[in-house]
Tab-separated table of C-alpha atoms in Angstrom:
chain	number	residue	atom	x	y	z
A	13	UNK	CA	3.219	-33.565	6.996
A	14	UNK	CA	3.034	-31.740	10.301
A	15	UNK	CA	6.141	-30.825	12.080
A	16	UNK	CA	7.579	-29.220	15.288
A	17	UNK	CA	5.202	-27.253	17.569
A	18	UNK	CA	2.429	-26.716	15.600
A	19	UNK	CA	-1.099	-27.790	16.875
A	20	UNK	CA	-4.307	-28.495	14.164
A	21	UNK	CA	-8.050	-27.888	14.931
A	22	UNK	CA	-10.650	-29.791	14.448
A	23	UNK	CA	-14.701	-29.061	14.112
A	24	UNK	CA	-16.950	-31.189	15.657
A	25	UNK	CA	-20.651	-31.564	14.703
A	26	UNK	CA	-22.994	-29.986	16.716
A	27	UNK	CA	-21.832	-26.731	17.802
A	28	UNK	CA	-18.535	-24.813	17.362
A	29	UNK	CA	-16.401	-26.732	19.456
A	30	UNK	CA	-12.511	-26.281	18.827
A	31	UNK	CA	-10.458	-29.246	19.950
A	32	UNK	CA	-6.526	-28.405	20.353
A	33	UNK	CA	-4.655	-31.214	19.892
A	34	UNK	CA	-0.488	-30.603	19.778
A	35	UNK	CA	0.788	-32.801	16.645
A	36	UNK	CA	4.358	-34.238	16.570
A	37	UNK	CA	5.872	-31.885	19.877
A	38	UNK	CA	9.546	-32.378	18.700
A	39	UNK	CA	11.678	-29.383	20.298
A	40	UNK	CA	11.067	-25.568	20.667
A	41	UNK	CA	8.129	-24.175	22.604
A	42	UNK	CA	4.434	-25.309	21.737
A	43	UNK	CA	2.471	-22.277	20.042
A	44	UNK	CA	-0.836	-22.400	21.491
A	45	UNK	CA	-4.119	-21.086	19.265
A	46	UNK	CA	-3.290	-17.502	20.103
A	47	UNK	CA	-6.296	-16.306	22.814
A	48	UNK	CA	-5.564	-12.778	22.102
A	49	UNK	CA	-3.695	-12.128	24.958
A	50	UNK	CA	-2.206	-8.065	24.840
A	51	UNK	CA	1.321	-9.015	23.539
A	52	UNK	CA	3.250	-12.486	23.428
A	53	UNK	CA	6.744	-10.608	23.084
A	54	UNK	CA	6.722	-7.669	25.370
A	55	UNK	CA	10.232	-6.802	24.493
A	56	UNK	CA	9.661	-6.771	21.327
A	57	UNK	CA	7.634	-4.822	18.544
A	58	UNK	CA	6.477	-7.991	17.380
A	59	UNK	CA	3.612	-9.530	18.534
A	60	UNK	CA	5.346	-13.268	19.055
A	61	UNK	CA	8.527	-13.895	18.561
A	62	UNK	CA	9.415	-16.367	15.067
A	63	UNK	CA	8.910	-19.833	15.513
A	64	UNK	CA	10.495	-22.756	13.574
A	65	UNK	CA	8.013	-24.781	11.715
A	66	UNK	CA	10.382	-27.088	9.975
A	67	UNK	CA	13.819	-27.166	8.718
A	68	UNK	CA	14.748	-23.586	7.172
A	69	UNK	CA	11.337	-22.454	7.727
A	70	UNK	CA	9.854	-19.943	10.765
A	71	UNK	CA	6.597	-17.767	11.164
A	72	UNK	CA	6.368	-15.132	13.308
A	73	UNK	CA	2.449	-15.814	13.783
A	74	UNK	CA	0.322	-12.479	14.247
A	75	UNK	CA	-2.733	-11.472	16.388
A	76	UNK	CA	-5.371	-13.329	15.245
A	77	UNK	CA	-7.368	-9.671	16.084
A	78	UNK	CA	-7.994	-7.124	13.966
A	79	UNK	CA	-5.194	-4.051	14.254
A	80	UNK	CA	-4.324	-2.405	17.669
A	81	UNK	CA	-1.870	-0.179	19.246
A	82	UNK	CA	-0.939	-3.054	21.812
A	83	UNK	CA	-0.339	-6.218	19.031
A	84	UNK	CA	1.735	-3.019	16.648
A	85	UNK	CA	-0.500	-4.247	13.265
A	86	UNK	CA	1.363	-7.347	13.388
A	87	UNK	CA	-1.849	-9.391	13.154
A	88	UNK	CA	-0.628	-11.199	10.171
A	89	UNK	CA	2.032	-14.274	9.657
A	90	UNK	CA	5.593	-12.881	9.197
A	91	UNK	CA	7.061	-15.801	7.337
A	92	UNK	CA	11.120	-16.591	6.331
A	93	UNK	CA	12.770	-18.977	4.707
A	94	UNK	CA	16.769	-19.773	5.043
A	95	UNK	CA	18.232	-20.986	1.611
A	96	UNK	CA	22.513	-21.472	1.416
A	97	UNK	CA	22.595	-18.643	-0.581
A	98	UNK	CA	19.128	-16.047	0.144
A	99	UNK	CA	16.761	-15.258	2.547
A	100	UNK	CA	13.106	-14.932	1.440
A	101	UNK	CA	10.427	-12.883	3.699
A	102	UNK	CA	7.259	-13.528	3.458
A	103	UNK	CA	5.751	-10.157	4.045
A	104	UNK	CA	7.110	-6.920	4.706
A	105	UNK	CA	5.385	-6.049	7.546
A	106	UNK	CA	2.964	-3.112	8.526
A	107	UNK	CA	5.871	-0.579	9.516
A	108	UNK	CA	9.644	0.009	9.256
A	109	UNK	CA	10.277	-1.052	13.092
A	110	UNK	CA	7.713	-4.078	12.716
A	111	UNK	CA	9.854	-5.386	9.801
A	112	UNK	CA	13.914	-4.181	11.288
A	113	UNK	CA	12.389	-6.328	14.336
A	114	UNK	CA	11.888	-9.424	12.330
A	115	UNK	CA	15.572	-8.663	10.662
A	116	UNK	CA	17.144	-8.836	13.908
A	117	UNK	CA	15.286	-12.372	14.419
A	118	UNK	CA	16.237	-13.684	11.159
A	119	UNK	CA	19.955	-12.647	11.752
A	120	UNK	CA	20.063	-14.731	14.819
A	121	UNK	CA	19.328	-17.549	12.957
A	122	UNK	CA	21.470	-17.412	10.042
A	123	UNK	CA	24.552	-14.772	8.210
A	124	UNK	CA	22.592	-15.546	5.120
A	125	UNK	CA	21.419	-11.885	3.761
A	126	UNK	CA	17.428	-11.654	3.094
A	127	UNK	CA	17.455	-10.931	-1.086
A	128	UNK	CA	13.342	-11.669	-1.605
A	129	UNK	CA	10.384	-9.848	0.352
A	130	UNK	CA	7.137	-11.707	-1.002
A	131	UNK	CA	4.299	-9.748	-0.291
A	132	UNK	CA	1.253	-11.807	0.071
A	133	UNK	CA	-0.884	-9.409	-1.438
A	134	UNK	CA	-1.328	-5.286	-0.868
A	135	UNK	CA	-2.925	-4.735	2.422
A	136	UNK	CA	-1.215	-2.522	5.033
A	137	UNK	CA	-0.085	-5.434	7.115
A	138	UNK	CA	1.584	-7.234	4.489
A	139	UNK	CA	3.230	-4.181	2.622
A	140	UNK	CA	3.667	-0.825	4.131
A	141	UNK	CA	7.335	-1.794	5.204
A	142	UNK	CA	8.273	-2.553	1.888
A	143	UNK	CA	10.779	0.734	2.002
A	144	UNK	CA	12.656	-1.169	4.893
A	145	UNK	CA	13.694	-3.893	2.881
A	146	UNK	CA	14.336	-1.869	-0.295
A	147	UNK	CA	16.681	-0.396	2.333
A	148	UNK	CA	18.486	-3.657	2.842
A	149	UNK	CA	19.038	-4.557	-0.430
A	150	UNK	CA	16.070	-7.069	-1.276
A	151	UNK	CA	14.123	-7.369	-3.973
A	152	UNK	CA	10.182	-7.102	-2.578
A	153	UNK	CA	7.970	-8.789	-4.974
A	154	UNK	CA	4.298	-8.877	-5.549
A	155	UNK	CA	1.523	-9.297	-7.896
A	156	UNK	CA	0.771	-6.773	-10.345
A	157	UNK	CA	-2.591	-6.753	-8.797
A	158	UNK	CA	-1.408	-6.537	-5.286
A	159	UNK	CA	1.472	-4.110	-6.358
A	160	UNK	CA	-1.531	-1.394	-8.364
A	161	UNK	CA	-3.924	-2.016	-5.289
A	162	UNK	CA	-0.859	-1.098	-2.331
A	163	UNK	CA	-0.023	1.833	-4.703
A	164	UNK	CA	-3.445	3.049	-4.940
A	165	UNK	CA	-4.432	3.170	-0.991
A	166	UNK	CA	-0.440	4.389	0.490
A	167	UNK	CA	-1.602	7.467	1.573
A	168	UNK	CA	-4.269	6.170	3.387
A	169	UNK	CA	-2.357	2.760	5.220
A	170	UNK	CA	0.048	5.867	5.687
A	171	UNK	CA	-2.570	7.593	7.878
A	172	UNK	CA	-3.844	4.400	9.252
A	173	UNK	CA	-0.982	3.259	10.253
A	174	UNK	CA	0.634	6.631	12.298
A	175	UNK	CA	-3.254	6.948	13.717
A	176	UNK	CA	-3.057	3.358	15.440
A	177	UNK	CA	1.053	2.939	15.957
A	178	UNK	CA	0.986	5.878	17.008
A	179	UNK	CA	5.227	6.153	17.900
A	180	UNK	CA	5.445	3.233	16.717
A	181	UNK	CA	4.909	4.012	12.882
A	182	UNK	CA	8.212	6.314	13.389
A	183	UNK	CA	10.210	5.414	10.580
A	184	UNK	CA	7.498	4.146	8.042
A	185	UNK	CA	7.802	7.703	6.271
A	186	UNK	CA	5.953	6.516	3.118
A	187	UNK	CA	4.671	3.596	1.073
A	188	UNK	CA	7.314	2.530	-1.063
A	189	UNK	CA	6.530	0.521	-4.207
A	190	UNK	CA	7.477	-2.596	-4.490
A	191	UNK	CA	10.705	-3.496	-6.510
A	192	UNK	CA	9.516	-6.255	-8.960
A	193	UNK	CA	5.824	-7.147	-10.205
A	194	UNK	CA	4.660	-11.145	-11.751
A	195	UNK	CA	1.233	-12.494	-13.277
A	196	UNK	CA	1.367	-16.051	-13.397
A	197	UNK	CA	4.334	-17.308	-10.868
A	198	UNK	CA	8.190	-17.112	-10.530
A	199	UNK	CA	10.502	-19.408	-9.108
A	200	UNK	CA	13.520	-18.280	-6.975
A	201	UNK	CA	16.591	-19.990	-6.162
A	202	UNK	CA	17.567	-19.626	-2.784
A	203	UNK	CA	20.501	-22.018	-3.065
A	204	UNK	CA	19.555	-25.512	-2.136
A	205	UNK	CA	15.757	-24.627	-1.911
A	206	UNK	CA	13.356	-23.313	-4.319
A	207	UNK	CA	10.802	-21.018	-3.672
A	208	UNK	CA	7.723	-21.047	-6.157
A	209	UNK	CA	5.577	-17.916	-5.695
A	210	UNK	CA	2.483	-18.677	-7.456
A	211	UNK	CA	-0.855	-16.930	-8.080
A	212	UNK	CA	-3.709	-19.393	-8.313
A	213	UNK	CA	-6.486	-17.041	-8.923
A	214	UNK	CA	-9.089	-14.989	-7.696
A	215	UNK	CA	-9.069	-15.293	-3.602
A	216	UNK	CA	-9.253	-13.085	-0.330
A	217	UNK	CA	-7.910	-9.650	-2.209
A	218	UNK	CA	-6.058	-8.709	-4.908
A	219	UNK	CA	-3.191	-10.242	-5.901
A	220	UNK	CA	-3.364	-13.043	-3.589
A	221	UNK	CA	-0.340	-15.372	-3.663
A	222	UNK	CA	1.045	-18.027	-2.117
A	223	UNK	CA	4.779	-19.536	-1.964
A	224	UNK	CA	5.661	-23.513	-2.064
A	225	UNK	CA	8.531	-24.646	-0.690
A	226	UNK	CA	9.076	-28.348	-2.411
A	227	UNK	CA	12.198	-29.604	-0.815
A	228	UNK	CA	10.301	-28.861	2.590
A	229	UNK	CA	6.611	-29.912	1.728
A	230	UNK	CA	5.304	-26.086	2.995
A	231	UNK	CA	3.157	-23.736	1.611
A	232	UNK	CA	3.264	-20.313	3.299
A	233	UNK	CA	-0.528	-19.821	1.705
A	234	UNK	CA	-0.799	-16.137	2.614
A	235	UNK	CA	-4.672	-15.208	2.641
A	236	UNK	CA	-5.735	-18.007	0.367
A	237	UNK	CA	-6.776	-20.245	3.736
A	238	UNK	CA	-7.274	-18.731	7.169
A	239	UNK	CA	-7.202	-21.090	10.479
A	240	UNK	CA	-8.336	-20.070	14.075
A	241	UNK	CA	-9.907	-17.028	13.035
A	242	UNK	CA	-13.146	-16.051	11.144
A	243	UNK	CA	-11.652	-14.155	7.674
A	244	UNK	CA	-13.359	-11.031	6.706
A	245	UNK	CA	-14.693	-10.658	3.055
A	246	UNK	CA	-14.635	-7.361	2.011
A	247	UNK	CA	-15.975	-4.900	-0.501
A	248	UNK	CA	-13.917	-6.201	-3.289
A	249	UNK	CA	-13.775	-10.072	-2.134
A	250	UNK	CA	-15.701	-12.180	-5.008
A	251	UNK	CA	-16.532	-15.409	-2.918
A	252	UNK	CA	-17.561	-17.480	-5.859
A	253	UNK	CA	-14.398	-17.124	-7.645
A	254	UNK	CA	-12.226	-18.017	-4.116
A	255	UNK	CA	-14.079	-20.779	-4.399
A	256	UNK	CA	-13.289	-21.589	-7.772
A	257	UNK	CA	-9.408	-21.030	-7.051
A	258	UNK	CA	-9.421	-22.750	-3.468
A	259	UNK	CA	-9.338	-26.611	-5.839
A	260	UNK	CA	-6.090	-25.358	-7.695
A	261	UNK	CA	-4.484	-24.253	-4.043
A	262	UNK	CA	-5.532	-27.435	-2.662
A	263	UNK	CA	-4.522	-29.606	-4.984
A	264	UNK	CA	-0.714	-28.592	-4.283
A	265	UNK	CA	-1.138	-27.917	-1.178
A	266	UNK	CA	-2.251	-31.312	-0.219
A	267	UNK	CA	-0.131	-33.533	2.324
A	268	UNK	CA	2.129	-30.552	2.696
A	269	UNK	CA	2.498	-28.100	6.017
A	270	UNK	CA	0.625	-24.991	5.508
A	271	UNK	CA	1.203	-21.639	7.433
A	272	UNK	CA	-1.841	-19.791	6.781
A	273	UNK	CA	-2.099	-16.001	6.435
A	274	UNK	CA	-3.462	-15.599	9.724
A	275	UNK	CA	-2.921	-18.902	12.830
A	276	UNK	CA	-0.581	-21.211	13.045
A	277	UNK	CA	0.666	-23.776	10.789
A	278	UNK	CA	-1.473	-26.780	10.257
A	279	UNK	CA	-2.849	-28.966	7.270
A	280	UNK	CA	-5.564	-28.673	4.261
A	281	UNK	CA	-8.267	-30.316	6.278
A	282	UNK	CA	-8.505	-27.821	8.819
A	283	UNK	CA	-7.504	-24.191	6.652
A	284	UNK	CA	-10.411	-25.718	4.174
A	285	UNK	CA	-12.627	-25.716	7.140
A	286	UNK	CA	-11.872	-22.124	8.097
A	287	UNK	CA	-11.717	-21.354	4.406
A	288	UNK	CA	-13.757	-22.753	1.641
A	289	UNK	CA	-16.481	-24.396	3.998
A	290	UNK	CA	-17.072	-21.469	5.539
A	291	UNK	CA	-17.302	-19.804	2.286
A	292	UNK	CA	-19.838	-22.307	1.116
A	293	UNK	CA	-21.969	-22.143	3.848
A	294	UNK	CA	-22.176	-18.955	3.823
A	295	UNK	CA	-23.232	-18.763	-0.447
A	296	UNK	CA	-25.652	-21.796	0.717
A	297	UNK	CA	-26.817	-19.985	3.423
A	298	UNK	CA	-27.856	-16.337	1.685
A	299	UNK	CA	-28.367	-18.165	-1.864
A	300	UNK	CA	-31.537	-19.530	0.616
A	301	UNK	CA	-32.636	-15.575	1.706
A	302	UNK	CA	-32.348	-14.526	-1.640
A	303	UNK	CA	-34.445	-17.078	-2.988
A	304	UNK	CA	-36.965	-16.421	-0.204
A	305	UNK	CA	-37.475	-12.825	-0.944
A	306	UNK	CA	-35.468	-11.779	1.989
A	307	UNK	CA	-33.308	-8.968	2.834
A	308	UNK	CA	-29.857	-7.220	3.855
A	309	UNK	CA	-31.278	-7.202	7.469
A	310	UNK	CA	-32.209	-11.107	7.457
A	311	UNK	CA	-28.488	-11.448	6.131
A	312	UNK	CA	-27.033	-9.420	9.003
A	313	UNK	CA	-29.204	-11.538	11.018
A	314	UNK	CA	-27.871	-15.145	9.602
A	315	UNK	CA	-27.277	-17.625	12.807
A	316	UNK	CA	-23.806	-18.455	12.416
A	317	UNK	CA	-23.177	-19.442	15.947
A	318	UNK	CA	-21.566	-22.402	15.404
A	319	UNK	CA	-18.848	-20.301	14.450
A	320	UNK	CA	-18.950	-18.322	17.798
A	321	UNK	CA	-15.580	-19.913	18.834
A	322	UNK	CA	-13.542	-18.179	16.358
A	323	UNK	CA	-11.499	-15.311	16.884
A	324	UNK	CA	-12.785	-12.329	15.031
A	325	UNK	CA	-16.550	-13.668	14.986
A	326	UNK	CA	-17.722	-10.956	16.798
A	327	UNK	CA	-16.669	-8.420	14.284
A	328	UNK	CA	-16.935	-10.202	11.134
A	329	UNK	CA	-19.852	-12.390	11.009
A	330	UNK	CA	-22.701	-10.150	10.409
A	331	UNK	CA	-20.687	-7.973	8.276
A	332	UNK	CA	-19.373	-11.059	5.990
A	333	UNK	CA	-23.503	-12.241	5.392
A	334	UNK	CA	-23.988	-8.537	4.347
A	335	UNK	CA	-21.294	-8.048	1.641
A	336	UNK	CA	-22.196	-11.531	0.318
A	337	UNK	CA	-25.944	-10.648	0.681
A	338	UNK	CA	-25.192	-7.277	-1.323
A	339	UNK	CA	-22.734	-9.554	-3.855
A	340	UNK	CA	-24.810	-12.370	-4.227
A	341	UNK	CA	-28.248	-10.345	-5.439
A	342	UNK	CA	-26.517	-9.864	-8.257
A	343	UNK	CA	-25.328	-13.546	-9.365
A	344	UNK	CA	-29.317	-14.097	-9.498
């Protein structure tokens, strides 16, 4: 069900048309489809400032822009959730002030301490803070897979991360590991609410996960379903097998609130429109060059206007046709 502020989008035929509608305005301020402005907090490190979803749950909802100086690499959903007994983050952030930021937000909201930091998977943005938590006392999970692929790139997001933050990466001196690694899923007792952290398979990178809240009917999906914004595939994304998890995500996340990894909160129909039909069409779409003899040019080349709305189109569509070009030749 959706709750509070949140708005949904919808796709209509013809043309990439995005109609904002706000769903159930109850209290708090309406979070529009971000429109990339420079900052949304600009006394604060974060990008926008956390925003209650629904009882016990808030997203601080990042850029929907690829990394700059001005949104501080939060471009991502920072994501809490207030049990009677522990705190769970969803996301450790991309630096040690970007993550002490959203601590100072989640202590105005509750005395509770924060003992779980999930990490959606291990990308800069979702992990490099993981020594600031470690710091606090929480536990900072992940999947082995995430866990192995953070671990193997640190120095790098370390770079990264000082060469865009610039004085703002002061204080992220390294990439810690994580504390705790899981295959399958774990459940966590936060004291009157459960968190299940769950791996359904094979999605956006590795070690994708995603964490259900029952008692509340959310799903913080992480990047198993994008909304507002076009999601990159990258070398190491295998689009056939997101596809082939998305049914096992969507069957539990069905009827429930989902805060994507990247927009704000909404419900299966539309993150399936951003996700897995946008996957398809684009298999459908170069499955067709391939068949025809063409090439890695006609792939760049793909008209996928009707996605020309959506933030990030400009530097992701050509790109994404390419890597699933380059992918898909292979499947044939």
């Amino acid at each position: 069900m959706l709750t509070e502020w949140m708005r949904e989008t919808r796709h209509v035929a013809g043309g990439a048309v995005l109609a904002l509608a706000t769903v159930g305005l109850t209290s708090g301020p309406a979070l529009a489809e971000d429109d990339n402005p420079e900052d949304k907090a600009p006394d604060s490190i974060l990008y926008d400032m956390p925003q209650k979803v629904t009882d016990d749950v808030w997203s601080a909802i990042g850029a929907t822009q690829p990394y700059t100086y001005e949104n501080s690499l939060h471009n991502n959903n920072l994501s809490f959730v207030i049990g009677e007994d522990a705190v769970l983050v969803m996301n450790a952030g991309a630096s040690y002030q970007l993550a002490e930021a959203l601590h100072e937000e989640i202590k105005k909201q509750t005395d509770v301490p924060v003992k779980y930091v999930v990490n959606e998977n291990g990308q800069l943005h979702s992990a490099m803070a993981t020594g600031y938590w470690i710091d606090q006392g929480a536990e900072v999970i992940a999947h082995v897979d995430a866990a192995e692929y953070y671990d193997d790139h640190a120095a790098e997001y370390l770079d990264q991360l000082k060469d865009i933050a610039e004085e703002k990466a002061e204080g992220t001196d390294e990439a810690v590991p994580v504390s705790r690694t899981f295959d399958d899923r774990i459940e966590l007792d936060l004291g009157g609410l459960t968190a299940e952290v769950v791996y359904f398979g094979e999605a956006h990178s590795p070690g994708d996960i995603s964490v259900v809240i029952p008692e509340r009917d959310v799903v913080i999906a992480g990047d198993m379903a994008f909304n507002v914004r076009m999601l990159p595939i990258f070398e190491y994304t295998d689009t056939a097998a997101w596809l082939e998890t998305w049914p096992k995500f969507a069957e539990v996340a069905e009827g429930k609130t989902i805060i994507p990894g990247h927009g704000g909160p909404t419900d299966l129909e539309t993150v399936e429109h951003y996700t897995a039909d946008y996957l398809e069409f684009l298999r459908t779409e170069i499955g067709k060059i391939i068949d025809e003899g063409g090439t890695l040019q006609d792939a760049y080349e793909l008209d996928q206007s009707q996605f020309s709305d959506w933030h990030t189109y400009d530097e992701l569509a050509a790109r994404n046709a390419g890597r699933v070009f380059e992918k898909m030749e292979f499947e044939f």
